mmCIF file of C-alpha atoms in Angstrom:
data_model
loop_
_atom_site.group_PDB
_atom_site.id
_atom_site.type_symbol
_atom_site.label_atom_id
_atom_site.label_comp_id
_atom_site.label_asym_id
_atom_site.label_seq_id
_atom_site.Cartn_x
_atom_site.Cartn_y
_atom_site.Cartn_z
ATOM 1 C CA UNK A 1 42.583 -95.168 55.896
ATOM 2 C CA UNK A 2 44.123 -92.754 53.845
ATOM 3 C CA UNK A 3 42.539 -93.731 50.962
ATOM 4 C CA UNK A 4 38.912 -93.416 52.746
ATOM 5 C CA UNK A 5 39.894 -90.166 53.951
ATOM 6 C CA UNK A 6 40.723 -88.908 50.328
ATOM 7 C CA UNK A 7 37.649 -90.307 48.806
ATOM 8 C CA UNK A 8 35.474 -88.433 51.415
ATOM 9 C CA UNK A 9 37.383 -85.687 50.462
ATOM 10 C CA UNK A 10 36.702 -86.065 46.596
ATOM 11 C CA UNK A 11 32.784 -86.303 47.518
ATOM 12 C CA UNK A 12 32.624 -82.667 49.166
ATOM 13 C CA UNK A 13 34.545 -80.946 46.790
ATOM 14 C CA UNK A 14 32.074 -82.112 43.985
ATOM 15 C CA UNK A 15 28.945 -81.546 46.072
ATOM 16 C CA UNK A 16 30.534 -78.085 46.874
ATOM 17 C CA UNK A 17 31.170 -77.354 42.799
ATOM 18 C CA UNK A 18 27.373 -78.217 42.170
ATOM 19 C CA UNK A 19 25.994 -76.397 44.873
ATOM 20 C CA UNK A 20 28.075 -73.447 43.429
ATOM 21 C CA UNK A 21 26.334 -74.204 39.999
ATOM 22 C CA UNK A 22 22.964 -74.129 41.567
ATOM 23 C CA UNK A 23 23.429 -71.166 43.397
ATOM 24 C CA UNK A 24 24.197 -69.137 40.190
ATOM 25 C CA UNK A 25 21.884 -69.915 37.383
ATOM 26 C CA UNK A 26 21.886 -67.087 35.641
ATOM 27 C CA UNK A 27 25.346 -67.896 34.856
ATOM 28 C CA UNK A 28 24.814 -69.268 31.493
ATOM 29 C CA UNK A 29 22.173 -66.410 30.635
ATOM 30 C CA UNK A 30 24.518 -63.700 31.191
ATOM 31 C CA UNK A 31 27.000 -65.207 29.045
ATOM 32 C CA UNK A 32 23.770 -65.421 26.319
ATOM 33 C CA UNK A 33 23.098 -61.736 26.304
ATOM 34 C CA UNK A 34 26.810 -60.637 26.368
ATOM 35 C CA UNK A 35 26.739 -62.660 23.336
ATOM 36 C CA UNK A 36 23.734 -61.543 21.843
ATOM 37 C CA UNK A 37 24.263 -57.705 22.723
ATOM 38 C CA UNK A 38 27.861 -58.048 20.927
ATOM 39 C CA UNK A 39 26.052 -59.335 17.649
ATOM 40 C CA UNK A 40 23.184 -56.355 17.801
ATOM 41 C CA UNK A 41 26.421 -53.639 18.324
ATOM 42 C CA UNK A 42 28.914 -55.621 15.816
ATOM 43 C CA UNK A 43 27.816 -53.152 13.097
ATOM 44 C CA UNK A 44 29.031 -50.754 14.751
ATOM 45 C CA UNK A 45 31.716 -51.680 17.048
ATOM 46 C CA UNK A 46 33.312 -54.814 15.464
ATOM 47 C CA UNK A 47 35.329 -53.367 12.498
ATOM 48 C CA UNK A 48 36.801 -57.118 11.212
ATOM 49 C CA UNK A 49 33.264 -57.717 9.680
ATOM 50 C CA UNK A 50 33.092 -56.056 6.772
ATOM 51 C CA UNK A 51 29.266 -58.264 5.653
ATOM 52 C CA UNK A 52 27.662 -56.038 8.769
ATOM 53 C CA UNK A 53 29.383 -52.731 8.823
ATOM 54 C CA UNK A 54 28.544 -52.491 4.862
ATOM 55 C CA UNK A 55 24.717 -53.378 5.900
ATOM 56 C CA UNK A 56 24.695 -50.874 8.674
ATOM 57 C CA UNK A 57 26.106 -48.461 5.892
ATOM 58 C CA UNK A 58 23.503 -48.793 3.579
ATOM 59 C CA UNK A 59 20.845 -47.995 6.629
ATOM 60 C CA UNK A 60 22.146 -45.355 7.841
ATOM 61 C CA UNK A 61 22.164 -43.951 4.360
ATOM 62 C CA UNK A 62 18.865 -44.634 3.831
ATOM 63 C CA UNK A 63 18.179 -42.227 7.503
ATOM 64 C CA UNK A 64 20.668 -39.759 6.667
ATOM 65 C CA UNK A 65 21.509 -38.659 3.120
ATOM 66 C CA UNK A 66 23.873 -36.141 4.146
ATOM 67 C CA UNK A 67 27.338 -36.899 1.753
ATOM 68 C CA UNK A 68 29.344 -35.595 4.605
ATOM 69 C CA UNK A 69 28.603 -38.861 6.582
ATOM 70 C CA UNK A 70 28.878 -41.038 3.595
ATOM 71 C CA UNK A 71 32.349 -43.231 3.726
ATOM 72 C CA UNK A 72 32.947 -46.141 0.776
ATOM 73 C CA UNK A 73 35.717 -48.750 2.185
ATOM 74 C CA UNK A 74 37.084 -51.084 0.169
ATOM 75 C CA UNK A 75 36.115 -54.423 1.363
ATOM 76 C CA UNK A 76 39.260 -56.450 0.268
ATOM 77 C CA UNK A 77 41.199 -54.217 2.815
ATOM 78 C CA UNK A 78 38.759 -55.196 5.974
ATOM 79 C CA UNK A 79 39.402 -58.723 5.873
ATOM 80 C CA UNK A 80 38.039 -60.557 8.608
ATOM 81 C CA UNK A 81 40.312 -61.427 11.121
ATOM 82 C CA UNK A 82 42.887 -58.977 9.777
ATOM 83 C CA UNK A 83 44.131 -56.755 12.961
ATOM 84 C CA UNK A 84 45.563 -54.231 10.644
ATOM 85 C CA UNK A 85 42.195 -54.020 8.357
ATOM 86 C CA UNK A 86 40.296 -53.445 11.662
ATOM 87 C CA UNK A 87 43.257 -50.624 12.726
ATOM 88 C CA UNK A 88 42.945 -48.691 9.122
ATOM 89 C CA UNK A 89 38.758 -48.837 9.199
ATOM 90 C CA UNK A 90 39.248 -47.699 12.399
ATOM 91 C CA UNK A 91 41.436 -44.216 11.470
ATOM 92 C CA UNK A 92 39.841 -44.141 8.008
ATOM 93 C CA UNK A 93 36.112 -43.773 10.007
ATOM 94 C CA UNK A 94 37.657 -41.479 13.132
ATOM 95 C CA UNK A 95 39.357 -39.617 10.155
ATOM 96 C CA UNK A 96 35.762 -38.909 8.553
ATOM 97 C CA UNK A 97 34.344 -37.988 11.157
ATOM 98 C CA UNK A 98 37.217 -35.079 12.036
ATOM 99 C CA UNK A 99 36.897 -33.820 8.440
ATOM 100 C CA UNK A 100 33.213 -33.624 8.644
ATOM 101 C CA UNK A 101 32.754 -31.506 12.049
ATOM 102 C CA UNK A 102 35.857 -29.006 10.485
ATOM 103 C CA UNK A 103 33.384 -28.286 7.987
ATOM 104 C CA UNK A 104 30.966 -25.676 8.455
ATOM 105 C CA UNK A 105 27.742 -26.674 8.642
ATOM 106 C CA UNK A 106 25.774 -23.787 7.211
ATOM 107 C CA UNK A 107 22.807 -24.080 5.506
ATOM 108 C CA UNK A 108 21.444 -20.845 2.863
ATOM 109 C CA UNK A 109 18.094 -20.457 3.084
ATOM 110 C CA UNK A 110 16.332 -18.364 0.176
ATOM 111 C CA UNK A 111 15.439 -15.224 0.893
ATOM 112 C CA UNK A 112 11.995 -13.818 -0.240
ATOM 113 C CA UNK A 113 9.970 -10.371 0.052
ATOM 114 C CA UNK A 114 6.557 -10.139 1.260
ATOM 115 C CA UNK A 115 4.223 -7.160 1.638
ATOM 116 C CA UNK A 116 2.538 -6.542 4.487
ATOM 117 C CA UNK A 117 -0.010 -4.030 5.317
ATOM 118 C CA UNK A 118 0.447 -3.217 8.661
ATOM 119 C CA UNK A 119 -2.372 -0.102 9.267
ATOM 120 C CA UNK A 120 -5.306 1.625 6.946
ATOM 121 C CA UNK A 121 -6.498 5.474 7.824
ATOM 122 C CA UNK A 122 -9.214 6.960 6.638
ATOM 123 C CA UNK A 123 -7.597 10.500 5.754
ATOM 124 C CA UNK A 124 -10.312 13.444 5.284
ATOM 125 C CA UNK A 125 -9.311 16.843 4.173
ATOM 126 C CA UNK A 126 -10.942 20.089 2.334
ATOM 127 C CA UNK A 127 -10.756 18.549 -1.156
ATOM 128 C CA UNK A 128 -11.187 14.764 -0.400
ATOM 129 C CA UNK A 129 -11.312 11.677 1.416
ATOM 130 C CA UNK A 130 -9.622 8.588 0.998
ATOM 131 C CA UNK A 131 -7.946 5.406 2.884
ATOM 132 C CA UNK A 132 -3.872 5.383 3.597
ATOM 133 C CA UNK A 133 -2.818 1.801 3.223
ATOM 134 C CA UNK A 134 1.015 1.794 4.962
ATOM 135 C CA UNK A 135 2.385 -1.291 3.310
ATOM 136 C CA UNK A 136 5.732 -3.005 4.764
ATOM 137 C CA UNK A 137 8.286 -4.346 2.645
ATOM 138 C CA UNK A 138 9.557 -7.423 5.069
ATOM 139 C CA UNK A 139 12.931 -9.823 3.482
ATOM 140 C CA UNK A 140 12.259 -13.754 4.926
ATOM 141 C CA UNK A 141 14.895 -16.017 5.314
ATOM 142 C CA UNK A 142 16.899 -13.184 7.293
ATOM 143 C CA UNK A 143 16.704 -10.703 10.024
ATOM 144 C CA UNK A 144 15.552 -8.011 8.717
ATOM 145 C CA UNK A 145 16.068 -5.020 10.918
ATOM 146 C CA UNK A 146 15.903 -2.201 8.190
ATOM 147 C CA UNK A 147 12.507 -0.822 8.129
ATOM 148 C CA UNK A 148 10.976 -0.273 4.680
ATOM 149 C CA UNK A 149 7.406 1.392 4.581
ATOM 150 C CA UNK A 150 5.598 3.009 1.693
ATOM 151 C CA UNK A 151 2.110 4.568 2.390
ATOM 152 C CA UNK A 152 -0.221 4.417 -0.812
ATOM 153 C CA UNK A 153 -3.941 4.985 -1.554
ATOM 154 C CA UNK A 154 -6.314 3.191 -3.513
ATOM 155 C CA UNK A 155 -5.439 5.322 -6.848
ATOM 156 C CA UNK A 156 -1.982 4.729 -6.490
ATOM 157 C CA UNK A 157 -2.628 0.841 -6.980
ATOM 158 C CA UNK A 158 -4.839 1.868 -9.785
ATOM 159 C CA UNK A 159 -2.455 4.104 -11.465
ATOM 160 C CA UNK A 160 0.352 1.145 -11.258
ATOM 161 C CA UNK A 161 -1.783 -1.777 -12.344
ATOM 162 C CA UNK A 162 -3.365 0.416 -15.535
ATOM 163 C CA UNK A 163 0.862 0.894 -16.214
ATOM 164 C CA UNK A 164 2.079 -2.602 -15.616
ATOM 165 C CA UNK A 165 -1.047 -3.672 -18.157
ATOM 166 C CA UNK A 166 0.126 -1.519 -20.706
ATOM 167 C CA UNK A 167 3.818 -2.876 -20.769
ATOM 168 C CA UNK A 168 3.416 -5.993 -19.739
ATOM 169 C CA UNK A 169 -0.060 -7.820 -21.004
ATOM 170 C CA UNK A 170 1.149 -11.379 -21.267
ATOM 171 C CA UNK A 171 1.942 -11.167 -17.222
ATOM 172 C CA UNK A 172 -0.721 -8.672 -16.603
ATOM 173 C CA UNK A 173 -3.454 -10.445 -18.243
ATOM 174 C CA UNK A 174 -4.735 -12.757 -15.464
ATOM 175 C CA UNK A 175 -4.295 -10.359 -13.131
ATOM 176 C CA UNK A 176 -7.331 -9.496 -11.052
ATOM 177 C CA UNK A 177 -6.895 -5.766 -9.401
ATOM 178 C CA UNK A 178 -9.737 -5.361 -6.571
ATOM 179 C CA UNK A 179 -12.552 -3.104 -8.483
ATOM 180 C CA UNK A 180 -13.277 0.137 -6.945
ATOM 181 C CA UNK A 181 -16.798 0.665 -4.942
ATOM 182 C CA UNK A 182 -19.155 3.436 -5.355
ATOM 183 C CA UNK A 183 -20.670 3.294 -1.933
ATOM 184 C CA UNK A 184 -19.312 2.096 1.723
ATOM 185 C CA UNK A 185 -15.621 2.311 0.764
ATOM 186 C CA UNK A 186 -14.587 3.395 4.453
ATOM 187 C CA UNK A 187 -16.614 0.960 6.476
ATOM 188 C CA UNK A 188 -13.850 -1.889 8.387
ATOM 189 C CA UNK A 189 -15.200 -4.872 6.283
ATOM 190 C CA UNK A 190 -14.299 -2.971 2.790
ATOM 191 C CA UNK A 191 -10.892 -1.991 4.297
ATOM 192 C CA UNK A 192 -9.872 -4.932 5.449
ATOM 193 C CA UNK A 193 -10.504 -6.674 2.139
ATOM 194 C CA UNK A 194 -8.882 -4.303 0.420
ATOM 195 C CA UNK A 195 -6.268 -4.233 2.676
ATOM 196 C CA UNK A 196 -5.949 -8.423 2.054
ATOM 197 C CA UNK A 197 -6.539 -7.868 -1.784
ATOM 198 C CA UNK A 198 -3.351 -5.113 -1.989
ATOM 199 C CA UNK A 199 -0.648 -7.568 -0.609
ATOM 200 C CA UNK A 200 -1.811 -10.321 -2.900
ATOM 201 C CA UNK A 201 -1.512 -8.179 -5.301
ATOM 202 C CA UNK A 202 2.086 -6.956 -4.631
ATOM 203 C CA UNK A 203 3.265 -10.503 -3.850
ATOM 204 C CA UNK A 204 1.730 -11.998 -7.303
ATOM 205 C CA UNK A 205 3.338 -9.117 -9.600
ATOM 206 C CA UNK A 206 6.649 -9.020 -7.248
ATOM 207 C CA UNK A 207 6.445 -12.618 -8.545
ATOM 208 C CA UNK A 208 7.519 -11.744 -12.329
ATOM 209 C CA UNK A 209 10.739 -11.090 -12.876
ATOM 210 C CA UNK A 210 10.187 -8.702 -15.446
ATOM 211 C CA UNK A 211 7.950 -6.429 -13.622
ATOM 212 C CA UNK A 212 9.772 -6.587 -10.257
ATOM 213 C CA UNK A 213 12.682 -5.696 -11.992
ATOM 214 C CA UNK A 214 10.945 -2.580 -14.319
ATOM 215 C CA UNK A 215 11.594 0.695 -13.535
ATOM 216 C CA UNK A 216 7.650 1.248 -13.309
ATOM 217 C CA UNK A 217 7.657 -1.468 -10.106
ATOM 218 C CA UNK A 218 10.263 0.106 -8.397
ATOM 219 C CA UNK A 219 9.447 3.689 -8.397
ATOM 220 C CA UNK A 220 6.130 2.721 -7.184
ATOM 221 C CA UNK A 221 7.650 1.895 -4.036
ATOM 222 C CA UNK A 222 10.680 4.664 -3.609
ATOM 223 C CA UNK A 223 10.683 7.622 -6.089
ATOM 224 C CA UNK A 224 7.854 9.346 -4.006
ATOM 225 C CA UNK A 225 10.639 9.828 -0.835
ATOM 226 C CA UNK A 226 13.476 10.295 -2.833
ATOM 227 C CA UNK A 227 11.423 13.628 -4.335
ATOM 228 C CA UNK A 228 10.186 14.305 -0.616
ATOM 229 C CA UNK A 229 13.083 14.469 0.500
ATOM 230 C CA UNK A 230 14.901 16.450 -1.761
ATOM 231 C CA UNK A 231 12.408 19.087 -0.898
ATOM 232 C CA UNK A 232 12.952 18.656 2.636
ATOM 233 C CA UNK A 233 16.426 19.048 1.778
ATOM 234 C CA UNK A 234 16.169 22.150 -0.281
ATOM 235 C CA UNK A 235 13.993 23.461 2.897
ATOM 236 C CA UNK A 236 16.758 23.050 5.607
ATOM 237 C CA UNK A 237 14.964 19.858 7.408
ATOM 238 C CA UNK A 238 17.795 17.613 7.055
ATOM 239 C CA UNK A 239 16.289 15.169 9.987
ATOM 240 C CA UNK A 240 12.998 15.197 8.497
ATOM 241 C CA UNK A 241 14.855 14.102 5.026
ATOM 242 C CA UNK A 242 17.078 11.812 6.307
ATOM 243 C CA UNK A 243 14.426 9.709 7.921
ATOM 244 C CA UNK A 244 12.590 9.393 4.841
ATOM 245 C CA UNK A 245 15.892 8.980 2.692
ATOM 246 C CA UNK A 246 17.354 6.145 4.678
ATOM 247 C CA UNK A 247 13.837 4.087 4.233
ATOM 248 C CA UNK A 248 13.719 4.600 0.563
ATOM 249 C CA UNK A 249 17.174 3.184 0.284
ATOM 250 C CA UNK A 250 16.437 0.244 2.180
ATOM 251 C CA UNK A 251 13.441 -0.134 -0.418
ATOM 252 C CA UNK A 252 16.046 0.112 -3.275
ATOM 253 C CA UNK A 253 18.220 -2.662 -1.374
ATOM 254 C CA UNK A 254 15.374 -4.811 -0.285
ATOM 255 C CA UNK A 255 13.894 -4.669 -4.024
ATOM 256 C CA UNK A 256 17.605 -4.998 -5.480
ATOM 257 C CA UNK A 257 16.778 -1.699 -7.731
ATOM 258 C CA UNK A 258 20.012 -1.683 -10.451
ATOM 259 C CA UNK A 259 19.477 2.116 -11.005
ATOM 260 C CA UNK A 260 22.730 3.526 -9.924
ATOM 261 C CA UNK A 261 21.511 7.454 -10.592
ATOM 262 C CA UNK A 262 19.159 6.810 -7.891
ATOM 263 C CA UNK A 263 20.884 5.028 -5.495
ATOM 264 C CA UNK A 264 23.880 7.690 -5.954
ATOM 265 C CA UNK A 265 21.593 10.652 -5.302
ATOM 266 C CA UNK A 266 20.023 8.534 -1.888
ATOM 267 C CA UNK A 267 23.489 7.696 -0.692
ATOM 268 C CA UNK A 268 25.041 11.474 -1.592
ATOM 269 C CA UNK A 269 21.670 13.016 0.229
ATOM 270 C CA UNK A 270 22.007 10.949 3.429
ATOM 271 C CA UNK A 271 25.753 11.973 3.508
ATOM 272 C CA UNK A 272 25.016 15.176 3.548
ATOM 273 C CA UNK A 273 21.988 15.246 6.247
ATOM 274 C CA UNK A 274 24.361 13.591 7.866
ATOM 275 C CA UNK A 275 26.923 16.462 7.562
ATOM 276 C CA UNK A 276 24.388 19.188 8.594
ATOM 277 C CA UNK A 277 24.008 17.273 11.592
ATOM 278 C CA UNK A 278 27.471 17.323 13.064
ATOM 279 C CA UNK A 279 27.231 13.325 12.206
ATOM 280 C CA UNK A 280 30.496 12.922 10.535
ATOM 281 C CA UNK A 281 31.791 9.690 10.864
ATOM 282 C CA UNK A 282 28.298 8.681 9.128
ATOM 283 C CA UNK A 283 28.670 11.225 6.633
ATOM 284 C CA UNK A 284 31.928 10.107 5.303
ATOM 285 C CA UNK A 285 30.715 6.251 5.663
ATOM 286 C CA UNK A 286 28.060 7.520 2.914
ATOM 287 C CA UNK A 287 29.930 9.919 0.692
ATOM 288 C CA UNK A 288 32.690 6.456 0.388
ATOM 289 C CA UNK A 289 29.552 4.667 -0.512
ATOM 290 C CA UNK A 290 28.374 6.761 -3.056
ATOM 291 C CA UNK A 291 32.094 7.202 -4.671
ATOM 292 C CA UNK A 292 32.279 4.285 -5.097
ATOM 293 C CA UNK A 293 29.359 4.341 -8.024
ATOM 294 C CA UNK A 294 30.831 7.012 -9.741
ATOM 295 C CA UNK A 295 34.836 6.465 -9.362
ATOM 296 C CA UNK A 296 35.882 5.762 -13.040
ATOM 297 C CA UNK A 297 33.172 7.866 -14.293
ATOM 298 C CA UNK A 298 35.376 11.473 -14.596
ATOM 299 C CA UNK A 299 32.380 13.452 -16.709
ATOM 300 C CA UNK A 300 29.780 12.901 -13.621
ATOM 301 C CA UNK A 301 28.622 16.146 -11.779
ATOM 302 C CA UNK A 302 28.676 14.447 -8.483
ATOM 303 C CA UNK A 303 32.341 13.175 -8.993
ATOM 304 C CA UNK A 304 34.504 16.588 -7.954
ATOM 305 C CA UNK A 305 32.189 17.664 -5.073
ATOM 306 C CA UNK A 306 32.149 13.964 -3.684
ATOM 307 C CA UNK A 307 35.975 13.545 -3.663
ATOM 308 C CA UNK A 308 36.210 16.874 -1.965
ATOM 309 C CA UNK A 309 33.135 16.219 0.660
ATOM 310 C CA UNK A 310 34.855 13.009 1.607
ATOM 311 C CA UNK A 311 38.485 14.160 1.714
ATOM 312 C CA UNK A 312 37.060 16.975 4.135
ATOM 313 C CA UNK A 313 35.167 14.880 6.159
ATOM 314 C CA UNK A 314 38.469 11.859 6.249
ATOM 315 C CA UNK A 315 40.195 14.413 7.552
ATOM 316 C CA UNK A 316 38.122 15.187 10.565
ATOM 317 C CA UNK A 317 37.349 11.983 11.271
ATOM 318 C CA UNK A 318 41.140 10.910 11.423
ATOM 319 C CA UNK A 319 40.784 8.429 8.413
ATOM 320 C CA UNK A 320 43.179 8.090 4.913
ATOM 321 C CA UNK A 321 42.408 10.546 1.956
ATOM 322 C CA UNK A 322 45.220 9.603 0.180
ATOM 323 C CA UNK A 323 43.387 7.894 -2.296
ATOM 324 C CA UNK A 324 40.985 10.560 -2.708
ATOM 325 C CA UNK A 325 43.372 13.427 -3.257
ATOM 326 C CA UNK A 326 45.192 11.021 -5.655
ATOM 327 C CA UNK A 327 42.013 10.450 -7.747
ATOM 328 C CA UNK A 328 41.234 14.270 -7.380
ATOM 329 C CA UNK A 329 44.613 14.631 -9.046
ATOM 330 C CA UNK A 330 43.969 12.562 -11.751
ATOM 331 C CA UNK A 331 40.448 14.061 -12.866
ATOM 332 C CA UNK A 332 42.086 17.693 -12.642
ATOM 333 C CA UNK A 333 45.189 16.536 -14.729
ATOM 334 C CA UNK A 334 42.279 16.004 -17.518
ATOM 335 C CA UNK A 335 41.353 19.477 -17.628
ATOM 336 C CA UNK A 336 38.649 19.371 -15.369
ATOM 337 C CA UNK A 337 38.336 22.912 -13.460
ATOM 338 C CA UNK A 338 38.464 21.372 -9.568
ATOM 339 C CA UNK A 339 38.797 24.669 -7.897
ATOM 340 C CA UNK A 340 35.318 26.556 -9.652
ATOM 341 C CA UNK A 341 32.822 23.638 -8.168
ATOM 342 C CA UNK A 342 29.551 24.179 -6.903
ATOM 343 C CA UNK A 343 29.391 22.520 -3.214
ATOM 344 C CA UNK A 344 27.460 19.007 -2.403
ATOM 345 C CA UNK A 345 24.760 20.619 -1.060
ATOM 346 C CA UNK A 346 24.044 22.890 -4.014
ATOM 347 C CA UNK A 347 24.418 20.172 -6.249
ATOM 348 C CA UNK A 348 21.869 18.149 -4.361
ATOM 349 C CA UNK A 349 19.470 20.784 -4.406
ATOM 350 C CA UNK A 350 19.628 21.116 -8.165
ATOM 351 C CA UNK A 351 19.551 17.459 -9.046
ATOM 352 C CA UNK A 352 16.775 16.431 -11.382
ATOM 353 C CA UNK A 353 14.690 13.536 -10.372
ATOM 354 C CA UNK A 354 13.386 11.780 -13.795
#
């Protein structure tokens, strides 16, 4: 009896277990796809192979070239099956990756000029008639917040391409300048043209390095202001000349101009519209400026008046002049007379423009 009753017994529990079996196919499929989905990720997740993670290496490299994310491990150290290979390719990769975001990821990017003519005005007056062309100087790869304008006529263009020809025929010789036209110069078709035509123009010789760098380029674009205002200057309109001296030194800094005698007079000239102005905490950031050019140069003009303009104006402002008044010193112990000087101001005035 007992043995019937544990045979029965025997019979249910097995038709119970298949019944169980039936009711979950997908048993065996799940256990496929876990299996499968660890072989797609083992390049990435299993660190004992060292056959995969070298492929999935390579293809990454091929995507991304950057050297920051390139790692070389040594495969002898990532044996399979080797806990403490899978532990150091482990750090050596979290490592990597800890170096690489420290580093800053800034990329340079080039900057360039362009010209850009941004409005054309037919001017008409007693004597004659002509078109303004206001050209901007713009600086890509940056923002460029310093406004740089120069406003030319068609003669001006002229004048500078019959120059650049003349000193520099090997560039200048395939150069095309937009011929002048006898009869409806001032209708919107011609201007626009010539308008097109001018910053081609600028852009194609800016493209020498010669001629962009030649003192004939360059004083195309900012000698006119710096003489403008000096005469504002000399006539009391500081605001007037400071407005037109602060845009031809961003010309000089935009077109990287290397003539210091220029730049000193722009930065000395601002300092002291500046000054006139009651503006003195911009006045002394100038005159420092413009020091600086001069400061081992003990012959120049500019040198007393500037150390005694900014050692004034450090004063008011609450700033160090030691270093002035040491450097004032040192220029009087040489014999210079420091006390006889003619002021900034009248200095500025008098300075000759070549």
């Amino acid at each position: 009896m007992a043995s019937k009753l544990l045979h029965r017994f025997r019979k249910k529990v097995d038709r119970h277990n298949v019944e169980t079996v039936e009711d979950l196919p997908e048993r065996s499929e799940l256990y496929d796809d876990m299996d499968g989905l660890s072989a797609r990720l083992s390049g990435t997740l299993s660190f004992g192979e060292t056959d995969v993670a070298e492929k999935d290496w390579a293809q990454a490299d091929d995507v991304d070239s950057d050297p920051e994310f390139v790692c070389s491990v040594e495969s002898d150290e990532l044996e399979t099956g080797n806990p403490l290979g899978e532990l150091k390719q482990c750090n050596m990769f979290t490592k990597q990756l800890q170096e690489s975001w420290k580093k800053p990821r800034v990329r340079f990017i080039e900057e360039k000029l362009t010209f850009e003519v941004t409005s054309a005005n037919v001017i008409q007056d007693s004597s004659s008639k002509y078109v303004a062309y206001t050209i901007q100087v713009i600086r890509l790869g940056s923002f460029d917040e310093d406004k740089a304008l120069i406003i030319r006529r068609y003669t001006d263009f002229a004048k500078l391409n019959e120059t650049l020809h003349k000193n520099f025929r090997e560039d200048m010789g395939k150069v095309v300048f937009p011929k002048k036209r006898i009869r409806k110069n001032y209708t919107h078709e011609t201007i626009a043209k010539r308008s097109r035509a001018f910053e081609q123009y600028l852009q194609h010789i800016h493209s020498f390095s010669d001629i962009r760098r030649s003192k004939i380029f360059l004083e195309f674009f900012y000698l006119r202001d710096l003489t403008v205002g000096q005469r504002l200057l000399q006539g009391g309109m500081c605001e007037n000349a400071m407005e037109t001296l602060i845009n031809a030194l961003h010309l000089q800094q935009k077109l990287c101009s290397c003539d210091a005698s220029h730049l000193l007079f722009t930065l000395t000239s601002i300092s002291v519209c500046y000054q006139e102005q009651d503006q003195l905490e911009e006045a002394q950031a100038y005159c420092e400026r413009a020091l600086q050019i001069i400061e081992t140069q003990e012959n120049h003009p500019l040198l007393v008046p500037l150390l005694h303009a900014n050692i004034r104006l450090s004063w008011k402002v609450a700033k160090d002049k030691r270093q002035s008044e040491a450097r004032l010193q040192q220029v009087q112990e040489t014999g210079v007379d420091i006390l006889n000087q003619p002021s900034l101001k009248e200095h500025l005035i008098k300075y000759f423009l070549e």
